[in-house]
Tab-separated table of C-alpha atoms in Angstrom:
chain	number	residue	atom	x	y	z
A	17	MET	CA	49.078	1.782	-47.117
A	18	ILE	CA	45.935	3.676	-48.174
A	19	ALA	CA	44.662	0.605	-50.058
A	20	THR	CA	45.221	-1.562	-46.947
A	21	ARG	CA	43.216	0.825	-44.733
A	22	PHE	CA	40.435	0.916	-47.292
A	23	LEU	CA	40.249	-2.878	-47.463
A	24	THR	CA	40.234	-3.106	-43.663
A	25	ALA	CA	37.397	-0.589	-43.337
A	26	LEU	CA	35.423	-2.371	-46.043
A	27	LEU	CA	35.870	-5.714	-44.264
A	28	VAL	CA	34.597	-4.225	-40.971
A	29	LEU	CA	31.581	-2.790	-42.768
A	30	LEU	CA	30.749	-6.140	-44.391
A	31	ILE	CA	31.022	-7.970	-41.087
A	32	ALA	CA	28.749	-5.379	-39.378
A	33	THR	CA	26.222	-5.653	-42.206
A	34	ALA	CA	26.225	-9.446	-41.984
A	35	ALA	CA	25.674	-9.240	-38.206
A	36	MET	CA	22.689	-6.892	-38.675
A	37	ALA	CA	21.261	-9.245	-41.268
A	38	GLN	CA	21.514	-12.140	-38.768
A	39	ASP	CA	19.667	-10.122	-36.124
A	40	ARG	CA	16.640	-9.682	-38.382
A	41	ARG	CA	15.919	-12.654	-40.590
A	42	VAL	CA	13.193	-15.027	-41.705
A	43	PRO	CA	12.935	-18.145	-39.487
A	44	GLY	CA	15.200	-20.744	-41.041
A	45	SER	CA	13.523	-23.925	-39.805
A	46	ALA	CA	10.265	-25.392	-38.570
A	47	ALA	CA	11.771	-25.546	-35.061
A	48	GLU	CA	12.316	-21.804	-35.032
A	49	LEU	CA	8.692	-21.236	-36.050
A	50	ARG	CA	7.620	-23.201	-32.973
A	51	LEU	CA	9.407	-20.979	-30.468
A	52	SER	CA	7.001	-20.470	-27.540
A	53	TYR	CA	6.517	-19.067	-24.053
A	54	ALA	CA	4.955	-22.406	-23.026
A	55	PRO	CA	7.970	-23.661	-20.991
A	56	ILE	CA	7.885	-20.475	-18.842
A	57	VAL	CA	4.106	-20.639	-18.419
A	58	GLN	CA	4.180	-24.314	-17.449
A	59	ARG	CA	6.765	-23.556	-14.779
A	60	VAL	CA	5.074	-20.517	-13.218
A	61	GLN	CA	1.343	-21.159	-13.737
A	62	PRO	CA	0.938	-23.521	-10.723
A	63	ALA	CA	2.063	-20.702	-8.413
A	64	VAL	CA	-0.652	-18.275	-9.586
A	65	VAL	CA	-4.009	-18.663	-7.794
A	66	ASN	CA	-7.521	-17.279	-7.816
A	67	VAL	CA	-8.725	-15.353	-4.772
A	68	TYR	CA	-12.413	-15.188	-3.837
A	69	ALA	CA	-13.500	-12.798	-1.102
A	70	ALA	CA	-16.994	-12.359	0.355
A	71	LYS	CA	-18.492	-10.065	2.969
A	72	ILE	CA	-21.936	-9.885	4.498
A	73	VAL	CA	-23.693	-6.530	4.180
A	74	GLN	CA	-27.024	-5.577	5.653
A	75	ASP	CA	-29.555	-3.805	3.499
A	76	HIS	CA	-30.505	-0.528	5.095
A	77	ASN	CA	-34.076	0.658	4.688
A	78	PRO	CA	-34.223	4.342	5.744
A	79	LEU	CA	-37.901	3.911	6.706
A	80	LEU	CA	-36.766	1.645	9.572
A	81	ASP	CA	-34.995	4.603	11.191
A	82	ASP	CA	-38.443	5.797	12.200
A	83	PRO	CA	-39.534	4.076	15.466
A	84	ILE	CA	-43.175	3.807	14.294
A	85	PHE	CA	-42.154	1.948	11.121
A	86	ARG	CA	-39.785	-0.249	13.186
A	87	ARG	CA	-42.648	-1.189	15.478
A	88	PHE	CA	-44.880	-2.397	12.686
A	89	PHE	CA	-42.420	-3.526	9.991
A	90	GLY	CA	-39.371	-4.817	11.861
A	91	VAL	CA	-36.225	-3.793	13.685
A	92	PRO	CA	-32.718	-3.198	12.316
A	93	GLY	CA	-31.557	-6.618	13.420
A	94	GLN	CA	-34.170	-8.191	11.164
A	95	GLN	CA	-33.124	-6.312	8.005
A	96	PRO	CA	-32.089	-8.686	5.183
A	97	GLU	CA	-28.452	-9.484	4.637
A	98	GLN	CA	-26.648	-9.837	1.323
A	99	MET	CA	-23.389	-11.470	0.391
A	100	GLN	CA	-21.047	-9.274	-1.671
A	101	ARG	CA	-18.371	-11.155	-3.565
A	102	SER	CA	-15.169	-9.994	-5.222
A	103	LEU	CA	-12.755	-11.817	-7.439
A	104	GLY	CA	-9.033	-11.434	-7.893
A	105	SER	CA	-5.787	-13.320	-8.337
A	106	GLY	CA	-2.769	-14.044	-6.160
A	107	VAL	CA	0.708	-15.482	-6.210
A	108	MET	CA	2.109	-18.245	-3.963
A	109	VAL	CA	5.326	-16.857	-2.480
A	110	ASP	CA	6.112	-19.464	0.182
A	111	PRO	CA	5.783	-23.280	-0.052
A	112	SER	CA	3.913	-23.371	3.266
A	113	GLY	CA	0.907	-21.708	1.607
A	114	LEU	CA	1.615	-17.963	1.785
A	115	VAL	CA	-0.142	-15.957	-0.953
A	116	VAL	CA	0.289	-12.288	-1.894
A	117	THR	CA	-2.564	-10.392	-3.538
A	118	ASN	CA	-3.919	-6.830	-3.678
A	119	ASN	CA	-5.437	-5.401	-0.520
A	120	HIS	CA	-8.421	-4.051	-2.489
A	121	VAL	CA	-9.300	-7.642	-3.484
A	122	ILE	CA	-9.908	-8.766	0.091
A	123	GLU	CA	-10.704	-5.418	1.791
A	124	GLY	CA	-13.542	-5.851	4.324
A	125	ALA	CA	-13.941	-9.586	3.566
A	126	ASP	CA	-15.534	-11.875	6.101
A	127	GLN	CA	-14.454	-14.987	4.165
A	128	VAL	CA	-11.514	-15.566	1.789
A	129	LYS	CA	-10.972	-18.632	-0.423
A	130	VAL	CA	-8.024	-19.485	-2.649
A	131	SER	CA	-8.382	-21.734	-5.694
A	132	LEU	CA	-5.248	-23.368	-7.126
A	133	SER	CA	-4.515	-24.019	-10.830
A	134	ASP	CA	-5.432	-27.679	-10.250
A	135	LYS	CA	-8.954	-26.581	-9.138
A	136	ARG	CA	-8.466	-27.385	-5.455
A	137	GLU	CA	-9.935	-24.791	-3.099
A	138	PHE	CA	-8.775	-23.752	0.387
A	139	GLU	CA	-10.028	-21.418	3.071
A	140	ALA	CA	-7.494	-18.648	3.774
A	141	GLU	CA	-6.775	-16.279	6.603
A	142	ILE	CA	-5.554	-12.711	6.217
A	143	VAL	CA	-2.077	-12.493	7.721
A	144	LEU	CA	-1.231	-8.899	6.875
A	145	LYS	CA	-2.850	-5.952	5.082
A	146	ASP	CA	-0.847	-3.006	3.826
A	147	THR	CA	-3.111	-0.242	2.524
A	148	ARG	CA	-0.140	2.001	1.705
A	149	SER	CA	1.086	-0.362	-0.992
A	150	ASP	CA	-2.316	-2.018	-1.717
A	151	LEU	CA	-0.854	-5.445	-0.911
A	152	ALA	CA	-2.128	-8.206	1.377
A	153	VAL	CA	-0.691	-11.594	2.449
A	154	LEU	CA	-2.896	-14.639	2.987
A	155	ARG	CA	-2.172	-18.067	4.461
A	156	LEU	CA	-3.981	-21.220	3.399
A	157	LYS	CA	-5.676	-22.995	6.312
A	158	ASP	CA	-5.207	-26.626	7.297
A	159	VAL	CA	-2.636	-27.571	4.683
A	160	HIS	CA	0.038	-30.245	5.044
A	161	GLU	CA	1.979	-30.036	1.775
A	162	LYS	CA	4.487	-27.897	-0.050
A	163	PHE	CA	3.227	-25.614	-2.839
A	164	PRO	CA	4.999	-24.322	-5.964
A	165	THR	CA	6.127	-20.694	-5.637
A	166	LEU	CA	7.551	-17.844	-7.664
A	167	ASP	CA	10.922	-16.285	-6.836
A	168	PHE	CA	11.245	-12.497	-6.849
A	169	ALA	CA	13.030	-10.712	-9.667
A	170	ASN	CA	15.046	-7.590	-8.917
A	171	SER	CA	12.591	-5.084	-10.369
A	172	ASP	CA	15.271	-2.372	-10.436
A	173	GLU	CA	16.956	-4.325	-13.245
A	174	LEU	CA	13.898	-4.280	-15.523
A	175	GLN	CA	14.123	-2.225	-18.681
A	176	VAL	CA	11.544	-0.686	-20.972
A	177	GLY	CA	11.018	-3.122	-23.840
A	178	ASP	CA	11.543	-6.293	-21.772
A	179	VAL	CA	8.978	-9.030	-22.617
A	180	VAL	CA	6.644	-9.953	-19.733
A	181	LEU	CA	3.690	-12.280	-19.165
A	182	ALA	CA	0.576	-11.376	-17.108
A	183	ILE	CA	-1.186	-14.279	-15.413
A	184	GLY	CA	-4.488	-14.084	-13.577
A	185	ASN	CA	-8.206	-14.737	-13.692
A	186	PRO	CA	-9.831	-11.943	-15.770
A	187	PHE	CA	-13.598	-11.616	-15.490
A	188	GLY	CA	-13.650	-14.981	-13.707
A	189	VAL	CA	-13.195	-16.942	-16.942
A	190	GLY	CA	-10.325	-18.977	-15.481
A	191	GLN	CA	-6.561	-18.699	-15.378
A	192	THR	CA	-5.352	-16.756	-18.421
A	193	VAL	CA	-1.946	-15.759	-19.781
A	194	THR	CA	-1.311	-12.615	-21.822
A	195	HIS	CA	1.994	-11.213	-23.050
A	196	GLY	CA	3.444	-7.808	-23.837
A	197	ILE	CA	6.380	-5.638	-22.949
A	198	ILE	CA	7.288	-3.241	-20.183
A	199	SER	CA	5.967	0.029	-21.567
A	200	ALA	CA	7.418	2.312	-18.889
A	201	LEU	CA	9.032	2.227	-15.466
A	202	ALA	CA	8.693	4.389	-12.364
A	203	ARG	CA	5.218	5.692	-13.204
A	204	THR	CA	4.525	8.076	-10.332
A	205	GLN	CA	1.321	9.912	-11.316
A	206	VAL	CA	-1.097	7.015	-11.204
A	207	GLY	CA	-2.912	7.823	-7.948
A	208	ILE	CA	-3.587	4.282	-6.720
A	209	THR	CA	-1.493	3.846	-3.522
A	210	ASP	CA	0.719	5.840	-1.208
A	211	TYR	CA	3.781	4.552	-3.036
A	212	GLN	CA	3.411	5.940	-6.548
A	213	PHE	CA	6.019	3.916	-8.442
A	214	PHE	CA	4.586	1.427	-10.921
A	215	ILE	CA	5.665	-0.785	-13.787
A	216	GLN	CA	3.535	-0.018	-16.854
A	217	THR	CA	2.835	-2.803	-19.315
A	218	ASP	CA	0.750	-3.396	-22.440
A	219	ALA	CA	0.129	-7.049	-21.514
A	220	ALA	CA	-3.660	-7.335	-21.310
A	221	ILE	CA	-4.856	-6.849	-17.720
A	222	ASN	CA	-8.609	-6.885	-16.979
A	223	PRO	CA	-10.879	-6.929	-13.893
A	224	GLY	CA	-10.038	-10.113	-11.955
A	225	ASN	CA	-6.330	-9.862	-12.844
A	226	SER	CA	-5.722	-7.749	-9.697
A	227	GLY	CA	-3.178	-9.492	-7.492
A	228	GLY	CA	-1.922	-11.704	-10.312
A	229	ALA	CA	1.653	-12.164	-11.481
A	230	LEU	CA	3.671	-10.106	-13.945
A	231	VAL	CA	6.464	-12.520	-14.879
A	232	ASP	CA	9.771	-11.880	-16.671
A	233	MET	CA	11.416	-14.198	-19.209
A	234	THR	CA	13.400	-15.985	-16.452
A	235	GLY	CA	10.099	-17.084	-14.819
A	236	LYS	CA	10.523	-14.713	-11.837
A	237	LEU	CA	7.915	-12.386	-10.331
A	238	ALA	CA	8.549	-8.877	-11.690
A	239	GLY	CA	5.452	-7.356	-10.125
A	240	ILE	CA	1.853	-7.748	-8.868
A	241	ASN	CA	-0.770	-6.600	-11.393
A	242	THR	CA	-2.844	-3.931	-9.725
A	243	ALA	CA	-4.736	-1.544	-11.978
A	244	ILE	CA	-5.564	-0.496	-15.512
A	245	PHE	CA	-6.248	2.768	-17.239
A	246	SER	CA	-9.445	2.251	-19.186
A	247	ARG	CA	-12.472	4.176	-20.413
A	248	SER	CA	-14.387	0.981	-21.167
A	249	GLY	CA	-13.584	-1.134	-18.112
A	250	GLY	CA	-11.503	-3.557	-20.236
A	251	SER	CA	-7.871	-3.628	-21.208
A	252	GLN	CA	-6.678	-0.788	-23.410
A	253	GLY	CA	-3.007	-1.626	-23.230
A	254	ILE	CA	-2.175	0.457	-20.159
A	255	GLY	CA	-1.780	-1.705	-17.064
A	256	PHE	CA	0.137	-1.088	-13.853
A	257	ALA	CA	1.991	-3.490	-11.555
A	258	ILE	CA	3.567	-3.011	-8.122
A	259	PRO	CA	7.308	-3.704	-8.481
A	260	ALA	CA	8.644	-6.951	-6.972
A	261	ASN	CA	11.038	-5.077	-4.673
A	262	MET	CA	8.043	-3.521	-2.855
A	263	VAL	CA	6.193	-6.864	-2.757
A	264	ARG	CA	9.296	-8.482	-1.236
A	265	ILE	CA	9.250	-6.034	1.743
A	266	VAL	CA	5.586	-6.737	2.500
A	267	VAL	CA	6.008	-10.527	2.249
A	268	ALA	CA	9.067	-10.401	4.513
A	269	SER	CA	7.048	-8.538	7.172
A	270	ALA	CA	4.327	-11.206	6.991
A	271	LYS	CA	6.858	-14.028	7.296
A	272	SER	CA	8.345	-12.417	10.384
A	273	GLY	CA	4.956	-12.409	12.090
A	274	GLY	CA	4.358	-8.678	11.844
A	275	LYS	CA	0.830	-7.305	11.614
A	276	ALA	CA	2.103	-4.144	9.900
A	277	VAL	CA	4.907	-3.451	7.425
A	278	LYS	CA	7.924	-1.800	9.002
A	279	ARG	CA	9.621	0.698	6.722
A	280	PRO	CA	12.337	3.303	7.124
A	281	TRP	CA	11.266	6.767	8.278
A	282	LEU	CA	12.925	9.836	6.792
A	283	GLY	CA	11.397	12.478	9.028
A	284	ALA	CA	11.153	15.180	6.343
A	285	ARG	CA	8.399	16.481	4.119
A	286	LEU	CA	9.263	16.646	0.446
A	287	GLN	CA	7.638	18.570	-2.396
A	288	ALA	CA	7.787	18.332	-6.181
A	289	VAL	CA	9.922	20.728	-8.191
A	290	THR	CA	7.690	22.817	-10.437
A	291	PRO	CA	9.042	24.642	-13.546
A	292	GLU	CA	8.914	27.887	-11.521
A	293	ILE	CA	10.938	26.354	-8.631
A	294	ALA	CA	13.392	24.849	-11.157
A	295	GLU	CA	13.922	28.292	-12.672
A	296	THR	CA	14.530	29.816	-9.236
A	297	LEU	CA	17.075	27.119	-8.406
A	298	GLY	CA	18.786	27.423	-11.753
A	299	LEU	CA	17.883	23.894	-12.869
A	300	ARG	CA	17.658	22.963	-16.528
A	301	ARG	CA	14.574	20.815	-15.879
A	302	PRO	CA	12.162	20.315	-12.965
A	303	THR	CA	13.461	17.161	-11.278
A	304	GLY	CA	14.309	15.962	-7.784
A	305	ALA	CA	12.573	16.239	-4.421
A	306	LEU	CA	12.751	19.502	-2.514
A	307	VAL	CA	12.941	19.405	1.269
A	308	ALA	CA	10.063	21.487	2.698
A	309	ASN	CA	10.302	20.536	6.337
A	310	VAL	CA	12.630	18.501	8.635
A	311	VAL	CA	11.431	16.959	11.918
A	312	PRO	CA	13.844	17.739	14.779
A	313	GLY	CA	15.644	14.598	15.985
A	314	SER	CA	14.519	12.555	12.992
A	315	PRO	CA	16.885	10.446	10.799
A	316	ALA	CA	16.875	13.241	8.216
A	317	ALA	CA	17.851	15.844	10.851
A	318	ARG	CA	20.642	13.644	12.276
A	319	ALA	CA	21.982	13.056	8.769
A	320	GLY	CA	22.254	16.790	8.205
A	321	LEU	CA	19.386	17.272	5.709
A	322	LYS	CA	18.276	20.882	5.640
A	323	LEU	CA	15.344	22.970	4.485
A	324	SER	CA	15.551	23.726	0.728
A	325	ASP	CA	17.983	20.848	0.004
A	326	LEU	CA	17.198	19.213	-3.338
A	327	ILE	CA	17.424	15.426	-3.224
A	328	VAL	CA	18.618	14.194	-6.617
A	329	ALA	CA	19.677	10.564	-5.964
A	330	ILE	CA	19.531	7.739	-3.440
A	331	GLU	CA	22.021	4.886	-3.516
A	332	GLY	CA	23.189	6.098	-6.919
A	333	GLN	CA	19.672	5.977	-8.438
A	334	ALA	CA	18.280	9.217	-9.787
A	335	VAL	CA	15.248	10.781	-8.016
A	336	ASP	CA	12.825	12.472	-10.431
A	337	ASP	CA	10.189	13.457	-7.816
A	338	PRO	CA	9.132	12.833	-4.210
A	339	ASN	CA	7.150	9.697	-5.171
A	340	ALA	CA	10.274	8.139	-6.677
A	341	PHE	CA	12.229	8.949	-3.504
A	342	ASP	CA	9.524	7.539	-1.226
A	343	TYR	CA	9.565	4.242	-3.105
A	344	ARG	CA	13.351	3.958	-3.216
A	345	PHE	CA	13.653	4.850	0.493
A	346	ALA	CA	10.776	2.568	1.593
A	347	THR	CA	12.307	-0.469	-0.129
A	348	ARG	CA	15.649	-0.068	1.655
A	349	PRO	CA	16.194	-2.666	4.414
A	350	LEU	CA	16.030	-1.474	7.989
A	351	GLY	CA	19.322	-1.097	9.791
A	352	GLY	CA	22.414	0.530	8.324
A	353	THR	CA	22.155	3.703	6.246
A	354	ALA	CA	21.057	5.020	2.858
A	355	GLU	CA	23.333	7.320	0.880
A	356	ILE	CA	21.482	10.285	-0.606
A	357	GLU	CA	22.813	13.000	-2.873
A	358	VAL	CA	21.520	16.559	-2.545
A	359	GLN	CA	22.097	19.872	-4.212
A	360	ARG	CA	22.633	22.580	-1.574
A	361	ALA	CA	23.038	26.155	-2.815
A	362	GLY	CA	24.172	24.703	-6.156
A	363	ARG	CA	26.784	22.403	-4.655
A	364	PRO	CA	26.606	18.596	-4.437
A	365	VAL	CA	26.490	17.131	-0.941
A	366	LYS	CA	26.335	13.451	0.102
A	367	LEU	CA	24.505	12.463	3.296
A	368	SER	CA	24.104	9.163	5.127
A	369	VAL	CA	20.584	8.662	6.543
A	370	PRO	CA	19.970	6.007	9.236
A	371	LEU	CA	17.319	3.447	8.217
A	372	GLU	CA	15.003	3.147	11.196
A	373	THR	CA	11.261	3.059	11.882
A	374	ALA	CA	9.254	6.027	13.067
A	375	PRO	CA	8.477	6.205	16.813
A	376	ASP	CA	4.967	4.987	17.422
A	377	GLY	CA	4.513	5.448	21.137
A	378	GLY	CA	1.192	6.837	22.291
A	379	ARG	CA	-0.846	6.012	19.180
A	380	ASN	CA	-3.772	4.760	21.322
A	381	GLU	CA	-5.908	3.882	18.270
A	382	ILE	CA	-9.551	3.215	19.163
A	383	VAL	CA	-12.926	2.744	17.442
A	384	LEU	CA	-15.635	5.057	18.708
A	385	THR	CA	-18.858	3.118	19.413
A	386	THR	CA	-20.901	5.557	21.488
A	387	ARG	CA	-23.878	7.077	19.665
A	388	SER	CA	-22.581	10.316	18.178
A	389	PRO	CA	-21.537	11.723	14.787
A	390	PHE	CA	-18.195	9.888	15.314
A	391	GLN	CA	-19.714	6.438	15.733
A	392	GLY	CA	-17.796	3.904	13.621
A	393	ALA	CA	-14.679	6.028	13.186
A	394	LYS	CA	-11.269	4.690	14.083
A	395	VAL	CA	-9.055	7.460	15.483
A	396	ALA	CA	-5.489	7.754	16.681
A	397	ASN	CA	-3.129	10.193	18.369
A	398	ILE	CA	-0.709	11.738	15.897
A	399	SER	CA	2.624	10.061	16.608
A	400	PRO	CA	5.514	10.312	14.146
A	401	ALA	CA	4.534	6.923	12.699
A	402	VAL	CA	0.906	7.978	12.267
A	403	ALA	CA	1.973	11.287	10.710
A	404	ASP	CA	4.193	9.398	8.276
A	405	GLU	CA	1.387	6.973	7.326
A	406	MET	CA	-1.213	9.741	6.899
A	407	HIS	CA	1.146	12.228	5.173
A	408	LEU	CA	0.813	14.785	7.956
A	409	ASP	CA	3.407	17.130	9.420
A	410	ALA	CA	4.906	15.571	12.530
A	411	ASP	CA	4.116	18.681	14.592
A	412	THR	CA	0.375	18.463	13.806
A	413	GLU	CA	-1.795	18.450	16.935
A	414	GLY	CA	-5.113	16.712	17.439
A	415	VAL	CA	-6.630	13.314	16.748
A	416	VAL	CA	-6.750	11.870	13.232
A	417	VAL	CA	-9.369	9.643	11.656
A	418	THR	CA	-7.454	6.569	10.394
A	419	ASP	CA	-10.407	4.507	9.116
A	420	LEU	CA	-14.180	4.482	8.785
A	421	SER	CA	-16.537	1.499	8.936
A	422	ASP	CA	-18.699	1.061	5.836
A	423	GLY	CA	-22.168	2.494	6.431
A	424	SER	CA	-21.225	3.896	9.845
A	425	THR	CA	-22.640	7.115	11.212
A	426	ALA	CA	-19.256	8.793	10.867
A	427	ALA	CA	-19.018	7.821	7.203
A	428	ASN	CA	-22.614	8.882	6.509
A	429	VAL	CA	-22.225	12.380	8.014
A	430	GLY	CA	-19.194	12.986	5.836
A	431	PHE	CA	-16.064	12.347	7.884
A	432	GLN	CA	-13.062	11.265	5.814
A	433	LYS	CA	-9.946	9.318	6.472
A	434	GLY	CA	-7.212	11.829	7.361
A	435	ASP	CA	-9.545	14.350	9.032
A	436	ILE	CA	-7.933	15.869	12.140
A	437	ILE	CA	-10.408	16.493	14.971
A	438	VAL	CA	-9.320	19.681	16.768
A	439	ALA	CA	-12.288	20.503	18.996
A	440	VAL	CA	-15.775	19.244	19.910
A	441	ASN	CA	-18.340	21.571	21.502
A	442	ASN	CA	-15.572	24.087	22.238
A	443	GLN	CA	-13.499	21.454	24.083
A	444	LYS	CA	-9.968	20.972	22.684
A	445	ILE	CA	-9.246	17.439	21.516
A	446	ALA	CA	-5.596	16.600	22.158
A	447	LYS	CA	-5.797	12.829	22.372
A	448	THR	CA	-8.169	9.947	21.623
A	449	SER	CA	-9.374	9.748	25.240
A	450	ASP	CA	-10.566	13.370	24.989
A	451	LEU	CA	-12.649	12.513	21.916
A	452	GLU	CA	-13.991	9.331	23.518
A	453	LYS	CA	-15.074	11.343	26.548
A	454	ALA	CA	-16.698	13.998	24.364
A	455	THR	CA	-18.803	11.403	22.532
A	456	ARG	CA	-20.356	10.212	25.838
A	457	ASP	CA	-22.188	13.506	26.208
A	458	SER	CA	-25.794	13.193	25.039
A	459	SER	CA	-25.666	16.436	23.168
A	460	ARG	CA	-28.428	17.518	20.813
A	461	LEU	CA	-26.036	19.733	18.908
A	462	TRP	CA	-22.477	18.948	17.930
A	463	ARG	CA	-20.087	21.737	17.070
A	464	ILE	CA	-17.001	20.216	15.524
A	465	LYS	CA	-13.769	21.861	14.398
A	466	LEU	CA	-11.537	19.815	12.103
A	467	LEU	CA	-8.655	20.131	9.671
A	468	ARG	CA	-8.908	18.626	6.181
A	469	GLY	CA	-6.104	19.085	3.656
A	470	GLY	CA	-4.676	21.934	5.735
A	471	GLN	CA	-8.007	23.820	5.716
A	472	GLN	CA	-10.026	24.384	8.902
A	473	ILE	CA	-13.685	23.332	8.682
A	474	ASN	CA	-16.351	24.154	11.288
A	475	VAL	CA	-19.342	21.799	11.275
A	476	THR	CA	-22.585	21.826	13.271
A	477	LEU	CA	-24.576	18.570	13.379
A	478	GLY	CA	-27.807	17.617	15.071
A	479	GLY	CA	-27.647	14.997	17.817
């Protein structure tokens, strides 16, 4: 009996050893030496395009601000113009000619062109821009054919170590393919977009690759290449891509005719768990998203989420920090509910949060054009939707700066996106019409009270 068991164990060991030897072996034929990514590249390359953006900028000579110099040397309208160009990549995602790229590739562009892999070039219009994800969707103009496209992979199924290909137009040299592996998933401390949840890869990504495709071994779009970490400006093996599941949401909004991406609204402010907070909560490691505030009547409030709840999972997927939760929640489809797991006073609780958009009534977004320190600023009333977009508490009062024109007076005097204008010349600013009225006063002195990053700032500017 003992001899039989010994022989059985020995046989199992020999079989296992033989299997390991088959996993790692010298190529046994010339055919195996010729294994290549070429079939995948040939299939996906026609769907990857080059994106050229251009905008006209006017040179500003500060001497021409002086009326005497203007009289003798010209007026602002006669200042020379220059064409600024940027280069990026894109991916065809619909046969009708719909292209997804990075928003930073086409930001501020007056003209956008798309060049296909067969060298044909088309004018393109911007269908949708989503600054929160740094994605934009373009549509080719005047086309009457069907184009090759890439299907979306489920980026949640990717694993560290998977082989991927990066395709784009680095440095404008022409379409280029590089390969590598997925180095990490769910990178949340990158600081590029509102949704900090990136695929990291060592496939070479360089300037000009932005907006290009990160492709898996099935030939599907795993992500959109977006940024690199580099001290030299070139690839150092640390590149980041926006996961396909986020790209899918933005493209779906563009296809539906929307001018903005509609995403679920939680209605709660979350904060990261520090080692000190983890010790207070009795956690073995600092993980999860701690609820710091809940908006009354919001989906979070109706689901029963409470102050100091610790969110640890959504739809069965672990939540390491608030950025991870934001991404997981934002990529859930509207309608229905999302199941979240929380730790409340040390006990597990499951909640069902309705997936609905934030109320956006009364935004009243305007661009201020009257001569004043605010000239060129786009401002809006703080609705729940605006508060969600700008990462503000929903109970914040005032008017928020949502954008600034390049070279505008507002940008030059130092206003920043996200500034909350509270008062102008001792007049309370509760809505955009109040600020618009205040800018009509031909004041020589402007006393402005604003909030920036939770801190009150008092500014006095000359008129």
